[in-house]
Coordinates of N, CA, C and O in Angstrom, one line a residue:
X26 N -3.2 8.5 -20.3 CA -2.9 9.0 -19.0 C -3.9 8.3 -18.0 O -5.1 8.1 -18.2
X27 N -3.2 8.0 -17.0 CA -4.2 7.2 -16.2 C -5.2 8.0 -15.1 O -4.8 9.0 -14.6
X28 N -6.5 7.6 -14.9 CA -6.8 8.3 -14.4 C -7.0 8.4 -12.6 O -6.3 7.4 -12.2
X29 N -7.5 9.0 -11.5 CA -7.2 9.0 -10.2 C -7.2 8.1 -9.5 O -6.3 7.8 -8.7
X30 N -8.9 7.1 -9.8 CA -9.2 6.0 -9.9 C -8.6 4.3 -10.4 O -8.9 3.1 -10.0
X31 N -7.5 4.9 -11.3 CA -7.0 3.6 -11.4 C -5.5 3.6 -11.3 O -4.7 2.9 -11.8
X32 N -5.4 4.7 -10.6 CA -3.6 4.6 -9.6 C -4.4 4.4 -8.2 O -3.7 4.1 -7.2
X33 N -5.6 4.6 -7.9 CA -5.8 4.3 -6.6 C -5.9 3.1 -6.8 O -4.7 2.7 -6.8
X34 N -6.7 1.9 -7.0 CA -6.9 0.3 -7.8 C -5.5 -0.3 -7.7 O -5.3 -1.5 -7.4
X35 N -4.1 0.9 -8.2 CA -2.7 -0.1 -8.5 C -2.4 0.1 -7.0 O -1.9 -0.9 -6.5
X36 N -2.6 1.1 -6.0 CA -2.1 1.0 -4.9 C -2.3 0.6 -3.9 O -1.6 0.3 -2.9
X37 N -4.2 0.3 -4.3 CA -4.5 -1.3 -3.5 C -4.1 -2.3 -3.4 O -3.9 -3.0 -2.4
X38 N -4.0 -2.5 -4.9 CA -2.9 -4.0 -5.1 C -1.8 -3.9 -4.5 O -1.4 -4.9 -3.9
X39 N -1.2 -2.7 -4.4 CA 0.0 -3.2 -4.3 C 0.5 -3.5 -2.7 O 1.5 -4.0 -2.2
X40 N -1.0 -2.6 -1.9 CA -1.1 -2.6 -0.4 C -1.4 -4.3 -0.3 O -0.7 -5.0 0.4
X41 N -2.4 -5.0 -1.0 CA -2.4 -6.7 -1.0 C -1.9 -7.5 -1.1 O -2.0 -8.7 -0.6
X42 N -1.0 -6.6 -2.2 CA 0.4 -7.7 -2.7 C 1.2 -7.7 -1.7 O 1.5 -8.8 -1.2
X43 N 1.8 -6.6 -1.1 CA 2.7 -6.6 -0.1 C 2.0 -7.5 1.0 O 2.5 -8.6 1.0
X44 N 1.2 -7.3 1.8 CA 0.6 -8.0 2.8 C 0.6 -9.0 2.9 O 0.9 -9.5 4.0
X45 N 0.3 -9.8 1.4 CA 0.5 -11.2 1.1 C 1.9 -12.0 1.3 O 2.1 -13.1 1.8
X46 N 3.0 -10.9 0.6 CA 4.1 -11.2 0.7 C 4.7 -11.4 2.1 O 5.6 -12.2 2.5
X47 N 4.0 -10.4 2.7 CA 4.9 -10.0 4.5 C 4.1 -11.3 4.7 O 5.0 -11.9 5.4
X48 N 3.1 -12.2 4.7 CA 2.6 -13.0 5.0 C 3.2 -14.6 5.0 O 3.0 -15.5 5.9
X49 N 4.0 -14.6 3.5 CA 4.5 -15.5 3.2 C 6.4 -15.4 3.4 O 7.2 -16.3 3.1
X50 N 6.5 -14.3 3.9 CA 7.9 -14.3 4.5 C 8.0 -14.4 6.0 O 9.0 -15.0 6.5
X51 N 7.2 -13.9 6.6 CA 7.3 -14.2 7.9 C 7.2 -16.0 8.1 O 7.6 -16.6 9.0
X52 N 6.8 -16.4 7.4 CA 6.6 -18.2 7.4 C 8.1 -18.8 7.9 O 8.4 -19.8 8.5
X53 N 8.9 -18.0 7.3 CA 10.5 -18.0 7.5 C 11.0 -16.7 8.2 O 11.6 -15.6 8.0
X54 N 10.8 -17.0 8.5 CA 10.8 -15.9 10.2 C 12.5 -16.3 11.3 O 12.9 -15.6 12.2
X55 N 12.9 -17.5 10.9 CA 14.2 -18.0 11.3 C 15.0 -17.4 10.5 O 16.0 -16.9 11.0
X56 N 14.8 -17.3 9.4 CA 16.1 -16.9 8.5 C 16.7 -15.7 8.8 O 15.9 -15.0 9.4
X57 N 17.9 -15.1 8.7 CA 17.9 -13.5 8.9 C 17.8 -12.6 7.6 O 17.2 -11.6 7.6
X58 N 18.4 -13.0 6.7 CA 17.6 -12.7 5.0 C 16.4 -12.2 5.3 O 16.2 -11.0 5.4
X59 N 15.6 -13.3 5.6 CA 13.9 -13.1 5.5 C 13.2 -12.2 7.0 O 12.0 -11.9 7.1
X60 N 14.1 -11.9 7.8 CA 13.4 -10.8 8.8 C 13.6 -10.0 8.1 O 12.5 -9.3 7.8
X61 N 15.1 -9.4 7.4 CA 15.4 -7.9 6.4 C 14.0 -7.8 5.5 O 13.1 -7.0 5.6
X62 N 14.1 -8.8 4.7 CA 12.9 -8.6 3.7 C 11.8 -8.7 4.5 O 11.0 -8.8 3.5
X63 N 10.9 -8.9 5.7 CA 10.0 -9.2 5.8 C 9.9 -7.3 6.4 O 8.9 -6.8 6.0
X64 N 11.1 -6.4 7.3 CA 10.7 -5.3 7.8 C 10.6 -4.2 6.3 O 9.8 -3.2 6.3
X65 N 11.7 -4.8 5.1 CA 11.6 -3.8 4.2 C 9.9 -3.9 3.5 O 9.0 -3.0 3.3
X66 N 9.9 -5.1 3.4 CA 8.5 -5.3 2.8 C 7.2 -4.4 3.7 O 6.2 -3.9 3.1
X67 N 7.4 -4.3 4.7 CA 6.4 -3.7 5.7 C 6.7 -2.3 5.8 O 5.6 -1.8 6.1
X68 N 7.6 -1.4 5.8 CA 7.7 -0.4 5.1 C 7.3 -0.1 3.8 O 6.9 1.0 3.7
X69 N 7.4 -0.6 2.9 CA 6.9 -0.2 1.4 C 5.4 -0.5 1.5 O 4.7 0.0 0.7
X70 N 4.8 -1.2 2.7 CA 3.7 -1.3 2.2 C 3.1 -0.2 2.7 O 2.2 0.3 2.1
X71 N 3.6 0.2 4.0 CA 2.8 1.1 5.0 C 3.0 2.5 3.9 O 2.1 3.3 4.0
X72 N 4.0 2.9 3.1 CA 4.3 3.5 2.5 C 2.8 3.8 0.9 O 2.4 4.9 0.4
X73 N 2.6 2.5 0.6 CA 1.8 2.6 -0.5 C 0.4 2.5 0.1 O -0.6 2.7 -0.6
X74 N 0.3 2.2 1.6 CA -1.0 2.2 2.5 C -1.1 4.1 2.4 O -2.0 4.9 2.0
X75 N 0.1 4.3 3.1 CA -0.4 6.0 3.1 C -0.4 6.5 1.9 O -1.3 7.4 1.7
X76 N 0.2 6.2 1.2 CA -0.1 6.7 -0.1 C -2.0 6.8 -0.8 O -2.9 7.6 -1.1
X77 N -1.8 5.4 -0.8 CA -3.6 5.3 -1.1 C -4.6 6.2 -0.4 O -5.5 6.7 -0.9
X78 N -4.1 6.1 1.1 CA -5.6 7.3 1.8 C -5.1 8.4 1.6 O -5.8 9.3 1.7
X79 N -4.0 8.6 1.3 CA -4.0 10.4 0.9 C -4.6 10.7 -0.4 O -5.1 11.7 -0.6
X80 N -4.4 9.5 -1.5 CA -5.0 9.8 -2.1 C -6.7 9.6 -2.9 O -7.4 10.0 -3.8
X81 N -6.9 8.7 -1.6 CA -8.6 8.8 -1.5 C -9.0 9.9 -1.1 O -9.9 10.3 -1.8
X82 N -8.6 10.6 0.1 CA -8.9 11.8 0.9 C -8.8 12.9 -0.4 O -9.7 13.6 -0.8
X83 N -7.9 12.8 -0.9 CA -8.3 14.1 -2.1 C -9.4 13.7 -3.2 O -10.0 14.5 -3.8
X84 N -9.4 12.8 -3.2 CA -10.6 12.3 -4.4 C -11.9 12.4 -3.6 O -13.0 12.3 -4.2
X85 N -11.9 12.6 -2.3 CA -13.3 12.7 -2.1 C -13.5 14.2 -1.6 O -14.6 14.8 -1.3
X86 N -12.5 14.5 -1.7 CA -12.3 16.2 -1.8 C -12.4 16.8 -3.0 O -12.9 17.9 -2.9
X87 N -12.1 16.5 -4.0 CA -12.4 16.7 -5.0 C -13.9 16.8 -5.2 O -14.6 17.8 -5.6
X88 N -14.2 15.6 -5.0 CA -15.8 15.0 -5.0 C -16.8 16.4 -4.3 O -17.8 16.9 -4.9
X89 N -16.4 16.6 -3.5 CA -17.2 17.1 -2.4 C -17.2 19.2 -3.3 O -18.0 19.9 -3.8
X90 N -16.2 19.2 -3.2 CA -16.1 20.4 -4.0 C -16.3 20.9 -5.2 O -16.3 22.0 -5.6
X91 N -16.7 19.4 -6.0 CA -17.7 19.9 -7.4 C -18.7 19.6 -7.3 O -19.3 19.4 -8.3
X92 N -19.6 19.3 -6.0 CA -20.9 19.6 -6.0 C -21.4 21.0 -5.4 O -22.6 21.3 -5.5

């Protein structure tokens, strides 16, 4: 089982990975393909962005409440 710490770690990546990607699609920014993928890409990321601080905010909630 994974622990809090290292689904937080996949959801950084995956906030990097996306970023990276929105980075290298907007390059092609003419295409109309590549605007679709470039707005879905930017939703999924803002998506694994919120995800991550919600789930930092409980981990340091957590934190704060077992001392």
């Amino acid at each position: 089982m994974s622990s809090l710490k290292d689904i937080l770690a996949a959801l950084q990546a995956a906030v990097r990975a996306g970023e990276a990607a929105g980075d290298c699609i907007a390059d092609h920014s003419g295409d109309a393909f590549a605007r679709i993928l470039l707005q879905q890409t930017r939703l999924a990321t803002a998506r694994h962005r919120e995800s991550r601080d919600m789930l930092r905010a409980a981990i340091l909630v957590t934190k704060k409440k077992a001392k």
